[in-house]
Amino acid sequence: MSSRQRLNCDVIVAGGSIAGLSAARVLAEHGIDVVVVEEDMEIGTPEKCGGLVSHTSLADLAIAPTGRIVSQPVESTIITSAGGKKLDIDVTKVGIFALRRRELDRAVALEASRAGARLELGSRVQSVDEGDEGVRVETSSAEYRAKYLVEARGISVYKMYKPQGVIQTVQYECYVPDMRRRTVEVHIDKEISKEYFMWLIPIGDDTARVGIAGRGVLAPILERHLEARKARVLKKIFHSLAVGGPVDQFVQGKRVLVGEAAGQTKPTTAGGIYTAGMGGKIAGKYLARALKNNDKEELNGYQRDWMEAYGSDFKLQLALRRIYEDFTNEDIEALFDLISEKDVVSIISEGNFDFHGRDFLKLVGVSGFAKSLMLLGKSRARLAALLQLAATR
């Protein structure tokens, strides 16, 4: 302990994620002395997420959609059932981009650095001790004393609060010769994964991120799928996803949870670039106020504002997830028929990528859709509760 360098700052951010970096950027812009501690040797690695985001998301996060960050726009989504039924959806009006996630994180890190934040790379948080005056954070390279800790270490923190809300994922970057350009693929087979699905997200004309998530043994399933398509694997990534919704308290003493650590990733797809990044941005704003006014009560605005913006949609998404997990392949086949019969594809094609709950509300408004939906699935009680919840929105 005595040989370690001892450093002081106002806020230490544990984790160089989009959420942690967004918080650091806002704090530094307000003149707060902030240090970001990241265990990897470079920001943005490994690239764990699928990397899809809407153009409005980047604007809200104050990130310019440069060619360095944006790989390509997504023009269509093909959803395939286990029985081979397909929904081919034009999503050009939704405005979705496939990102180079590493470059996105680096861009936010650069802006945070320009504002005055310090980045300590290759440094792992080993212990955190909280006291009345602040926190003492011991890392593999130094000992920090700060007034607050922004906890942005993702799934490792989240699973301590909601272990049941975590699923495993396998994602490979691949050369895929038969893929359609600028098209996202979703393959649903409840015998393979009842919790999730298989996906393909394009990052080039013939390269993509292909993955699967759930609670079973996943890698052999993904590899058989890739072999059948004559794909060639370029990189393998194994990690976990948070799909259980927000933790109860974002602020816990001198610790402020942001991003995936706080459960700010979508329960439907686990996507979190936007909602997690906004979590960091909002947390940074209120943390700066708390420090400047020497009033911890200012932090109450963080959870209030985030929940007002995203809480009700996340509640609907959680209900949708529970129902989806109960569905069988037969239910999915019937749902495909229902979507085609009721002509709801046009509604989906003009949906909001960041608010899946809102899109469901639009579907409920289609004549006869809600009544027909009640004929699907074993979980009638959950469906009824979901429709009742939708009716109050």
PDB file of C-alpha atoms in Angstrom, residues 17-278:
ATOM      1  CA  SER A  17     -17.678   2.574 -21.187  1.00  0.00           C
ATOM      2  CA  ILE A  18     -19.950   4.915 -23.154  1.00  0.00           C
ATOM      3  CA  ALA A  19     -21.771   5.638 -19.876  1.00  0.00           C
ATOM      4  CA  GLY A  20     -18.665   6.237 -17.800  1.00  0.00           C
ATOM      5  CA  LEU A  21     -17.019   8.369 -20.478  1.00  0.00           C
ATOM      6  CA  SER A  22     -20.207  10.404 -21.005  1.00  0.00           C
ATOM      7  CA  ALA A  23     -20.350  11.112 -17.281  1.00  0.00           C
ATOM      8  CA  ALA A  24     -16.654  12.085 -17.258  1.00  0.00           C
ATOM      9  CA  ARG A  25     -17.125  14.368 -20.245  1.00  0.00           C
ATOM     10  CA  VAL A  26     -19.994  16.281 -18.605  1.00  0.00           C
ATOM     11  CA  LEU A  27     -18.184  16.497 -15.265  1.00  0.00           C
ATOM     12  CA  ALA A  28     -15.020  17.820 -16.877  1.00  0.00           C
ATOM     13  CA  GLU A  29     -17.028  20.358 -18.889  1.00  0.00           C
ATOM     14  CA  HIS A  30     -18.333  21.656 -15.541  1.00  0.00           C
ATOM     15  CA  GLY A  31     -14.817  22.049 -14.218  1.00  0.00           C
ATOM     16  CA  ILE A  32     -14.862  18.937 -12.016  1.00  0.00           C
ATOM     17  CA  ASP A  33     -11.552  17.120 -11.483  1.00  0.00           C
ATOM     18  CA  VAL A  34     -12.344  13.626 -12.795  1.00  0.00           C
ATOM     19  CA  VAL A  35     -10.261  10.513 -13.443  1.00  0.00           C
ATOM     20  CA  VAL A  36     -11.426   7.540 -15.560  1.00  0.00           C
ATOM     21  CA  VAL A  37      -9.876   4.203 -14.588  1.00  0.00           C
ATOM     22  CA  GLU A  38     -10.115   1.553 -17.339  1.00  0.00           C
ATOM     23  CA  GLU A  39      -8.677  -1.937 -16.981  1.00  0.00           C
ATOM     24  CA  ASP A  40      -7.997  -2.453 -20.700  1.00  0.00           C
ATOM     25  CA  MET A  41      -4.989  -0.936 -22.412  1.00  0.00           C
ATOM     26  CA  GLU A  42      -7.124   1.021 -24.866  1.00  0.00           C
ATOM     27  CA  ILE A  43     -10.568   2.557 -24.885  1.00  0.00           C
ATOM     28  CA  GLY A  44     -13.204   0.640 -26.840  1.00  0.00           C
ATOM     29  CA  THR A  45     -11.822  -2.887 -26.546  1.00  0.00           C
ATOM     30  CA  PRO A  46     -13.110  -5.480 -26.610  1.00  0.00           C
ATOM     31  CA  GLU A  47     -16.098  -4.486 -28.775  1.00  0.00           C
ATOM     32  CA  LYS A  48     -18.841  -6.381 -26.991  1.00  0.00           C
ATOM     33  CA  CYS A  49     -22.093  -4.874 -28.272  1.00  0.00           C
ATOM     34  CA  GLY A  50     -23.792  -5.276 -31.639  1.00  0.00           C
ATOM     35  CA  GLY A  51     -23.258  -1.605 -32.410  1.00  0.00           C
ATOM     36  CA  LEU A  52     -26.646  -0.408 -33.657  1.00  0.00           C
ATOM     37  CA  VAL A  53     -27.854   3.099 -32.870  1.00  0.00           C
ATOM     38  CA  SER A  54     -30.324   5.635 -34.264  1.00  0.00           C
ATOM     39  CA  HIS A  55     -29.307   9.000 -35.691  1.00  0.00           C
ATOM     40  CA  THR A  56     -31.338  10.773 -32.998  1.00  0.00           C
ATOM     41  CA  SER A  57     -29.395   8.879 -30.318  1.00  0.00           C
ATOM     42  CA  LEU A  58     -26.075  10.236 -31.533  1.00  0.00           C
ATOM     43  CA  ALA A  59     -27.503  13.749 -31.583  1.00  0.00           C
ATOM     44  CA  ASP A  60     -28.768  13.440 -27.991  1.00  0.00           C
ATOM     45  CA  LEU A  61     -25.378  12.122 -26.903  1.00  0.00           C
ATOM     46  CA  ALA A  62     -23.667  15.044 -28.685  1.00  0.00           C
ATOM     47  CA  ILE A  63     -21.689  12.702 -30.934  1.00  0.00           C
ATOM     48  CA  ALA A  64     -21.105  13.630 -34.577  1.00  0.00           C
ATOM     49  CA  PRO A  65     -21.962  10.711 -36.928  1.00  0.00           C
ATOM     50  CA  THR A  66     -18.657  10.842 -38.785  1.00  0.00           C
ATOM     51  CA  GLY A  67     -17.508   8.227 -41.275  1.00  0.00           C
ATOM     52  CA  ARG A  68     -14.939   7.113 -38.738  1.00  0.00           C
ATOM     53  CA  ILE A  69     -17.703   6.134 -36.276  1.00  0.00           C
ATOM     54  CA  VAL A  70     -20.531   5.065 -38.600  1.00  0.00           C
ATOM     55  CA  SER A  71     -19.891   1.877 -40.537  1.00  0.00           C
ATOM     56  CA  GLN A  72     -23.022   2.037 -42.691  1.00  0.00           C
ATOM     57  CA  PRO A  73     -26.761   2.738 -42.502  1.00  0.00           C
ATOM     58  CA  VAL A  74     -29.162  -0.170 -42.036  1.00  0.00           C
ATOM     59  CA  GLU A  75     -31.841  -0.336 -44.720  1.00  0.00           C
ATOM     60  CA  SER A  76     -33.771  -3.489 -43.872  1.00  0.00           C
ATOM     61  CA  THR A  77     -34.347  -6.153 -41.233  1.00  0.00           C
ATOM     62  CA  ILE A  78     -35.206  -9.771 -42.009  1.00  0.00           C
ATOM     63  CA  ILE A  79     -36.776 -11.736 -39.159  1.00  0.00           C
ATOM     64  CA  THR A  80     -36.911 -15.506 -39.713  1.00  0.00           C
ATOM     65  CA  SER A  81     -38.867 -18.045 -37.660  1.00  0.00           C
ATOM     66  CA  ALA A  82     -37.802 -21.616 -36.902  1.00  0.00           C
ATOM     67  CA  GLY A  83     -40.320 -22.777 -39.503  1.00  0.00           C
ATOM     68  CA  GLY A  84     -38.800 -20.592 -42.212  1.00  0.00           C
ATOM     69  CA  LYS A  85     -41.364 -17.799 -42.264  1.00  0.00           C
ATOM     70  CA  LYS A  86     -39.877 -14.375 -42.958  1.00  0.00           C
ATOM     71  CA  LEU A  87     -40.715 -10.773 -42.244  1.00  0.00           C
ATOM     72  CA  ASP A  88     -38.752  -8.467 -44.554  1.00  0.00           C
ATOM     73  CA  ILE A  89     -38.997  -4.960 -43.133  1.00  0.00           C
ATOM     74  CA  ASP A  90     -37.795  -1.728 -44.728  1.00  0.00           C
ATOM     75  CA  VAL A  91     -36.295   0.341 -41.884  1.00  0.00           C
ATOM     76  CA  THR A  92     -34.839   3.227 -43.841  1.00  0.00           C
ATOM     77  CA  LYS A  93     -37.292   5.629 -42.155  1.00  0.00           C
ATOM     78  CA  VAL A  94     -36.197   4.487 -38.685  1.00  0.00           C
ATOM     79  CA  GLY A  95     -32.706   5.868 -39.251  1.00  0.00           C
ATOM     80  CA  ILE A  96     -30.436   3.122 -37.864  1.00  0.00           C
ATOM     81  CA  PHE A  97     -26.660   3.015 -38.191  1.00  0.00           C
ATOM     82  CA  ALA A  98     -24.190   0.193 -37.657  1.00  0.00           C
ATOM     83  CA  LEU A  99     -21.301   1.645 -35.686  1.00  0.00           C
ATOM     84  CA  ARG A 100     -17.632   1.011 -35.234  1.00  0.00           C
ATOM     85  CA  ARG A 101     -18.077   0.791 -31.492  1.00  0.00           C
ATOM     86  CA  ARG A 102     -14.390   1.169 -30.698  1.00  0.00           C
ATOM     87  CA  GLU A 103     -14.297   4.452 -32.592  1.00  0.00           C
ATOM     88  CA  LEU A 104     -17.462   5.669 -30.848  1.00  0.00           C
ATOM     89  CA  ASP A 105     -15.969   5.114 -27.392  1.00  0.00           C
ATOM     90  CA  ARG A 106     -12.695   6.701 -28.453  1.00  0.00           C
ATOM     91  CA  ALA A 107     -14.516   9.772 -29.758  1.00  0.00           C
ATOM     92  CA  VAL A 108     -16.264  10.264 -26.397  1.00  0.00           C
ATOM     93  CA  ALA A 109     -12.978   9.632 -24.562  1.00  0.00           C
ATOM     94  CA  LEU A 110     -11.292  12.271 -26.716  1.00  0.00           C
ATOM     95  CA  GLU A 111     -14.010  14.824 -25.932  1.00  0.00           C
ATOM     96  CA  ALA A 112     -13.761  14.011 -22.216  1.00  0.00           C
ATOM     97  CA  SER A 113      -9.968  14.438 -22.377  1.00  0.00           C
ATOM     98  CA  ARG A 114     -10.296  17.746 -24.213  1.00  0.00           C
ATOM     99  CA  ALA A 115     -12.616  18.936 -21.444  1.00  0.00           C
ATOM    100  CA  GLY A 116     -10.003  18.042 -18.827  1.00  0.00           C
ATOM    101  CA  ALA A 117     -10.736  14.459 -17.737  1.00  0.00           C
ATOM    102  CA  ARG A 118      -7.737  12.216 -17.022  1.00  0.00           C
ATOM    103  CA  LEU A 119      -7.666   8.635 -18.326  1.00  0.00           C
ATOM    104  CA  GLU A 120      -5.749   5.886 -16.539  1.00  0.00           C
ATOM    105  CA  LEU A 121      -5.590   2.828 -18.830  1.00  0.00           C
ATOM    106  CA  GLY A 122      -4.505  -0.671 -17.935  1.00  0.00           C
ATOM    107  CA  SER A 123      -5.527  -0.089 -14.323  1.00  0.00           C
ATOM    108  CA  ARG A 124      -7.955  -2.438 -12.571  1.00  0.00           C
ATOM    109  CA  VAL A 125     -10.077  -1.408  -9.591  1.00  0.00           C
ATOM    110  CA  GLN A 126      -9.148  -3.744  -6.736  1.00  0.00           C
ATOM    111  CA  SER A 127     -11.093  -2.309  -3.798  1.00  0.00           C
ATOM    112  CA  VAL A 128     -13.462   0.493  -2.885  1.00  0.00           C
ATOM    113  CA  ASP A 129     -13.849   1.844   0.646  1.00  0.00           C
ATOM    114  CA  GLU A 130     -16.563   4.388   1.348  1.00  0.00           C
ATOM    115  CA  GLY A 131     -16.527   6.895   4.202  1.00  0.00           C
ATOM    116  CA  ASP A 132     -18.335  10.051   5.269  1.00  0.00           C
ATOM    117  CA  GLU A 133     -15.975  12.275   3.305  1.00  0.00           C
ATOM    118  CA  GLY A 134     -15.861  10.227   0.120  1.00  0.00           C
ATOM    119  CA  VAL A 135     -14.313   7.073  -1.325  1.00  0.00           C
ATOM    120  CA  ARG A 136     -10.885   5.475  -1.392  1.00  0.00           C
ATOM    121  CA  VAL A 137     -10.340   3.459  -4.563  1.00  0.00           C
ATOM    122  CA  GLU A 138      -7.336   1.187  -4.767  1.00  0.00           C
ATOM    123  CA  THR A 139      -6.316   0.191  -8.279  1.00  0.00           C
ATOM    124  CA  SER A 140      -3.501  -1.955  -9.613  1.00  0.00           C
ATOM    125  CA  SER A 141      -1.399   1.194 -10.097  1.00  0.00           C
ATOM    126  CA  ALA A 142      -2.477   3.790  -7.522  1.00  0.00           C
ATOM    127  CA  GLU A 143      -4.666   4.745  -4.595  1.00  0.00           C
ATOM    128  CA  TYR A 144      -7.261   7.428  -5.290  1.00  0.00           C
ATOM    129  CA  ARG A 145      -9.185   9.606  -2.859  1.00  0.00           C
ATOM    130  CA  ALA A 146     -12.343  11.139  -4.296  1.00  0.00           C
ATOM    131  CA  LYS A 147     -15.628  12.619  -3.158  1.00  0.00           C
ATOM    132  CA  TYR A 148     -17.677  10.251  -5.375  1.00  0.00           C
ATOM    133  CA  LEU A 149     -17.251   7.094  -7.427  1.00  0.00           C
ATOM    134  CA  VAL A 150     -19.086   6.722 -10.742  1.00  0.00           C
ATOM    135  CA  GLU A 151     -19.554   2.965 -11.123  1.00  0.00           C
ATOM    136  CA  ALA A 152     -19.443   2.094 -14.816  1.00  0.00           C
ATOM    137  CA  ARG A 153     -18.010  -1.417 -14.760  1.00  0.00           C
ATOM    138  CA  GLY A 154     -21.036  -2.917 -16.457  1.00  0.00           C
ATOM    139  CA  ILE A 155     -22.240  -6.461 -15.994  1.00  0.00           C
ATOM    140  CA  SER A 156     -19.808  -7.279 -13.173  1.00  0.00           C
ATOM    141  CA  VAL A 157     -21.630  -4.735 -11.016  1.00  0.00           C
ATOM    142  CA  TYR A 158     -25.150  -5.317 -12.352  1.00  0.00           C
ATOM    143  CA  LYS A 159     -25.179  -9.031 -11.585  1.00  0.00           C
ATOM    144  CA  MET A 160     -24.613  -8.269  -7.901  1.00  0.00           C
ATOM    145  CA  TYR A 161     -28.008  -6.567  -7.837  1.00  0.00           C
ATOM    146  CA  LYS A 162     -29.993  -8.532 -10.443  1.00  0.00           C
ATOM    147  CA  PRO A 163     -28.280 -11.850 -11.201  1.00  0.00           C
ATOM    148  CA  GLN A 164     -31.515 -13.238 -12.667  1.00  0.00           C
ATOM    149  CA  GLY A 165     -31.455 -10.466 -15.273  1.00  0.00           C
ATOM    150  CA  VAL A 166     -28.202 -11.636 -16.876  1.00  0.00           C
ATOM    151  CA  ILE A 167     -27.887 -13.865 -19.944  1.00  0.00           C
ATOM    152  CA  GLN A 168     -24.812 -15.101 -21.794  1.00  0.00           C
ATOM    153  CA  THR A 169     -23.870 -14.217 -25.333  1.00  0.00           C
ATOM    154  CA  VAL A 170     -21.450 -15.342 -28.013  1.00  0.00           C
ATOM    155  CA  GLN A 171     -20.668 -12.945 -30.854  1.00  0.00           C
ATOM    156  CA  TYR A 172     -18.262 -13.485 -33.747  1.00  0.00           C
ATOM    157  CA  GLU A 173     -17.052 -11.037 -36.360  1.00  0.00           C
ATOM    158  CA  CYS A 174     -17.194 -12.877 -39.664  1.00  0.00           C
ATOM    159  CA  TYR A 175     -16.864 -12.803 -43.402  1.00  0.00           C
ATOM    160  CA  VAL A 176     -20.348 -13.906 -44.557  1.00  0.00           C
ATOM    161  CA  PRO A 177     -20.535 -14.442 -48.333  1.00  0.00           C
ATOM    162  CA  ASP A 178     -24.336 -14.817 -48.556  1.00  0.00           C
ATOM    163  CA  MET A 179     -25.366 -11.803 -46.452  1.00  0.00           C
ATOM    164  CA  ARG A 180     -27.522  -9.052 -47.905  1.00  0.00           C
ATOM    165  CA  ARG A 181     -25.962  -5.603 -47.816  1.00  0.00           C
ATOM    166  CA  ARG A 182     -27.113  -3.183 -45.118  1.00  0.00           C
ATOM    167  CA  THR A 183     -29.512  -5.746 -43.696  1.00  0.00           C
ATOM    168  CA  VAL A 184     -29.880  -6.875 -40.095  1.00  0.00           C
ATOM    169  CA  GLU A 185     -30.953 -10.501 -39.629  1.00  0.00           C
ATOM    170  CA  VAL A 186     -32.872 -11.920 -36.653  1.00  0.00           C
ATOM    171  CA  HIS A 187     -33.353 -15.709 -36.415  1.00  0.00           C
ATOM    172  CA  ILE A 188     -35.857 -16.916 -33.810  1.00  0.00           C
ATOM    173  CA  ASP A 189     -35.868 -20.539 -32.690  1.00  0.00           C
ATOM    174  CA  LYS A 190     -37.191 -21.180 -29.180  1.00  0.00           C
ATOM    175  CA  GLU A 191     -35.636 -24.654 -29.145  1.00  0.00           C
ATOM    176  CA  ILE A 192     -32.211 -23.014 -29.427  1.00  0.00           C
ATOM    177  CA  SER A 193     -32.760 -20.055 -27.088  1.00  0.00           C
ATOM    178  CA  LYS A 194     -36.032 -19.319 -25.344  1.00  0.00           C
ATOM    179  CA  GLU A 195     -34.672 -16.062 -23.893  1.00  0.00           C
ATOM    180  CA  TYR A 196     -33.247 -14.456 -27.019  1.00  0.00           C
ATOM    181  CA  PHE A 197     -32.433 -15.021 -30.720  1.00  0.00           C
ATOM    182  CA  MET A 198     -29.598 -15.196 -33.224  1.00  0.00           C
ATOM    183  CA  TRP A 199     -28.597 -12.008 -35.035  1.00  0.00           C
ATOM    184  CA  LEU A 200     -26.442 -10.661 -37.840  1.00  0.00           C
ATOM    185  CA  ILE A 201     -25.437  -6.995 -37.868  1.00  0.00           C
ATOM    186  CA  PRO A 202     -23.595  -5.771 -40.986  1.00  0.00           C
ATOM    187  CA  ILE A 203     -20.327  -3.876 -40.540  1.00  0.00           C
ATOM    188  CA  GLY A 204     -19.335  -4.033 -44.207  1.00  0.00           C
ATOM    189  CA  ASP A 205     -20.616  -5.331 -47.534  1.00  0.00           C
ATOM    190  CA  ASP A 206     -19.593  -8.907 -46.687  1.00  0.00           C
ATOM    191  CA  THR A 207     -18.626  -8.721 -42.995  1.00  0.00           C
ATOM    192  CA  ALA A 208     -20.873  -8.792 -39.967  1.00  0.00           C
ATOM    193  CA  ARG A 209     -21.205  -9.371 -36.249  1.00  0.00           C
ATOM    194  CA  VAL A 210     -23.099 -12.635 -35.820  1.00  0.00           C
ATOM    195  CA  GLY A 211     -24.217 -13.720 -32.384  1.00  0.00           C
ATOM    196  CA  ILE A 212     -26.606 -15.603 -30.149  1.00  0.00           C
ATOM    197  CA  ALA A 213     -27.653 -15.129 -26.516  1.00  0.00           C
ATOM    198  CA  GLY A 214     -29.443 -17.157 -23.873  1.00  0.00           C
ATOM    199  CA  ARG A 215     -28.731 -19.493 -20.987  1.00  0.00           C
ATOM    200  CA  GLY A 216     -27.630 -22.666 -22.769  1.00  0.00           C
ATOM    201  CA  VAL A 217     -24.443 -23.827 -24.509  1.00  0.00           C
ATOM    202  CA  LEU A 218     -24.332 -21.336 -27.356  1.00  0.00           C
ATOM    203  CA  ALA A 219     -21.023 -21.472 -29.246  1.00  0.00           C
ATOM    204  CA  PRO A 220     -21.641 -24.813 -31.043  1.00  0.00           C
ATOM    205  CA  ILE A 221     -25.053 -23.567 -32.228  1.00  0.00           C
ATOM    206  CA  LEU A 222     -23.569 -20.387 -33.641  1.00  0.00           C
ATOM    207  CA  GLU A 223     -20.683 -22.240 -35.281  1.00  0.00           C
ATOM    208  CA  ARG A 224     -23.025 -24.715 -37.003  1.00  0.00           C
ATOM    209  CA  HIS A 225     -25.031 -21.786 -38.369  1.00  0.00           C
ATOM    210  CA  LEU A 226     -21.879 -20.099 -39.679  1.00  0.00           C
ATOM    211  CA  GLU A 227     -20.546 -23.316 -41.188  1.00  0.00           C
ATOM    212  CA  ALA A 228     -23.805 -23.813 -43.102  1.00  0.00           C
ATOM    213  CA  ARG A 229     -23.391 -20.313 -44.546  1.00  0.00           C
ATOM    214  CA  LYS A 230     -19.716 -20.870 -45.420  1.00  0.00           C
ATOM    215  CA  ALA A 231     -18.793 -17.953 -43.172  1.00  0.00           C
ATOM    216  CA  ARG A 232     -15.262 -17.373 -41.912  1.00  0.00           C
ATOM    217  CA  VAL A 233     -14.677 -16.243 -38.329  1.00  0.00           C
ATOM    218  CA  LEU A 234     -12.374 -13.243 -37.814  1.00  0.00           C
ATOM    219  CA  LYS A 235     -12.862 -12.610 -34.090  1.00  0.00           C
ATOM    220  CA  LYS A 236     -14.653 -14.293 -31.164  1.00  0.00           C
ATOM    221  CA  ILE A 237     -16.156 -12.465 -28.173  1.00  0.00           C
ATOM    222  CA  PHE A 238     -17.870 -14.032 -25.164  1.00  0.00           C
ATOM    223  CA  HIS A 239     -19.666 -11.855 -22.636  1.00  0.00           C
ATOM    224  CA  SER A 240     -22.942 -11.285 -20.762  1.00  0.00           C
ATOM    225  CA  LEU A 241     -25.971  -9.046 -21.268  1.00  0.00           C
ATOM    226  CA  ALA A 242     -28.183  -7.209 -18.773  1.00  0.00           C
ATOM    227  CA  VAL A 243     -31.864  -7.648 -19.682  1.00  0.00           C
ATOM    228  CA  GLY A 244     -33.506  -7.396 -16.246  1.00  0.00           C
ATOM    229  CA  GLY A 245     -34.173  -3.672 -16.213  1.00  0.00           C
ATOM    230  CA  PRO A 246     -32.872  -0.928 -13.909  1.00  0.00           C
ATOM    231  CA  VAL A 247     -31.551  -1.546 -10.405  1.00  0.00           C
ATOM    232  CA  ASP A 248     -33.640  -0.095  -7.587  1.00  0.00           C
ATOM    233  CA  GLN A 249     -31.247   2.715  -6.666  1.00  0.00           C
ATOM    234  CA  PHE A 250     -28.845   4.447  -9.053  1.00  0.00           C
ATOM    235  CA  VAL A 251     -27.191   6.363  -6.196  1.00  0.00           C
ATOM    236  CA  GLN A 252     -25.912   4.342  -3.267  1.00  0.00           C
ATOM    237  CA  GLY A 253     -24.012   6.415  -0.735  1.00  0.00           C
ATOM    238  CA  LYS A 254     -21.000   7.878  -2.506  1.00  0.00           C
ATOM    239  CA  ARG A 255     -21.404   5.498  -5.452  1.00  0.00           C
ATOM    240  CA  VAL A 256     -23.291   6.535  -8.578  1.00  0.00           C
ATOM    241  CA  LEU A 257     -24.205   3.655 -10.911  1.00  0.00           C
ATOM    242  CA  VAL A 258     -24.424   4.391 -14.648  1.00  0.00           C
ATOM    243  CA  GLY A 259     -25.002   2.431 -17.840  1.00  0.00           C
ATOM    244  CA  GLU A 260     -25.125  -1.334 -17.763  1.00  0.00           C
ATOM    245  CA  ALA A 261     -24.094  -1.310 -14.083  1.00  0.00           C
ATOM    246  CA  ALA A 262     -27.388   0.484 -13.361  1.00  0.00           C
ATOM    247  CA  GLY A 263     -29.414  -1.716 -15.745  1.00  0.00           C
ATOM    248  CA  GLN A 264     -29.866   1.049 -18.295  1.00  0.00           C
ATOM    249  CA  THR A 265     -29.800  -1.384 -21.228  1.00  0.00           C
ATOM    250  CA  LYS A 266     -33.008  -2.297 -23.070  1.00  0.00           C
ATOM    251  CA  PRO A 267     -34.737  -5.406 -21.641  1.00  0.00           C
ATOM    252  CA  THR A 268     -35.854  -6.446 -25.126  1.00  0.00           C
ATOM    253  CA  THR A 269     -32.500  -6.458 -26.932  1.00  0.00           C
ATOM    254  CA  ALA A 270     -29.928  -5.416 -24.273  1.00  0.00           C
ATOM    255  CA  GLY A 271     -28.941  -2.508 -26.529  1.00  0.00           C
ATOM    256  CA  GLY A 272     -27.669   0.350 -24.432  1.00  0.00           C
ATOM    257  CA  ILE A 273     -25.526   2.809 -26.362  1.00  0.00           C
ATOM    258  CA  TYR A 274     -28.245   5.455 -26.140  1.00  0.00           C
ATOM    259  CA  THR A 275     -29.976   4.777 -22.822  1.00  0.00           C
ATOM    260  CA  ALA A 276     -26.717   3.967 -21.036  1.00  0.00           C
ATOM    261  CA  GLY A 277     -24.909   6.919 -22.569  1.00  0.00           C
ATOM    262  CA  MET A 278     -27.742   9.202 -21.516  1.00  0.00           C
TER     263      MET A 278
END
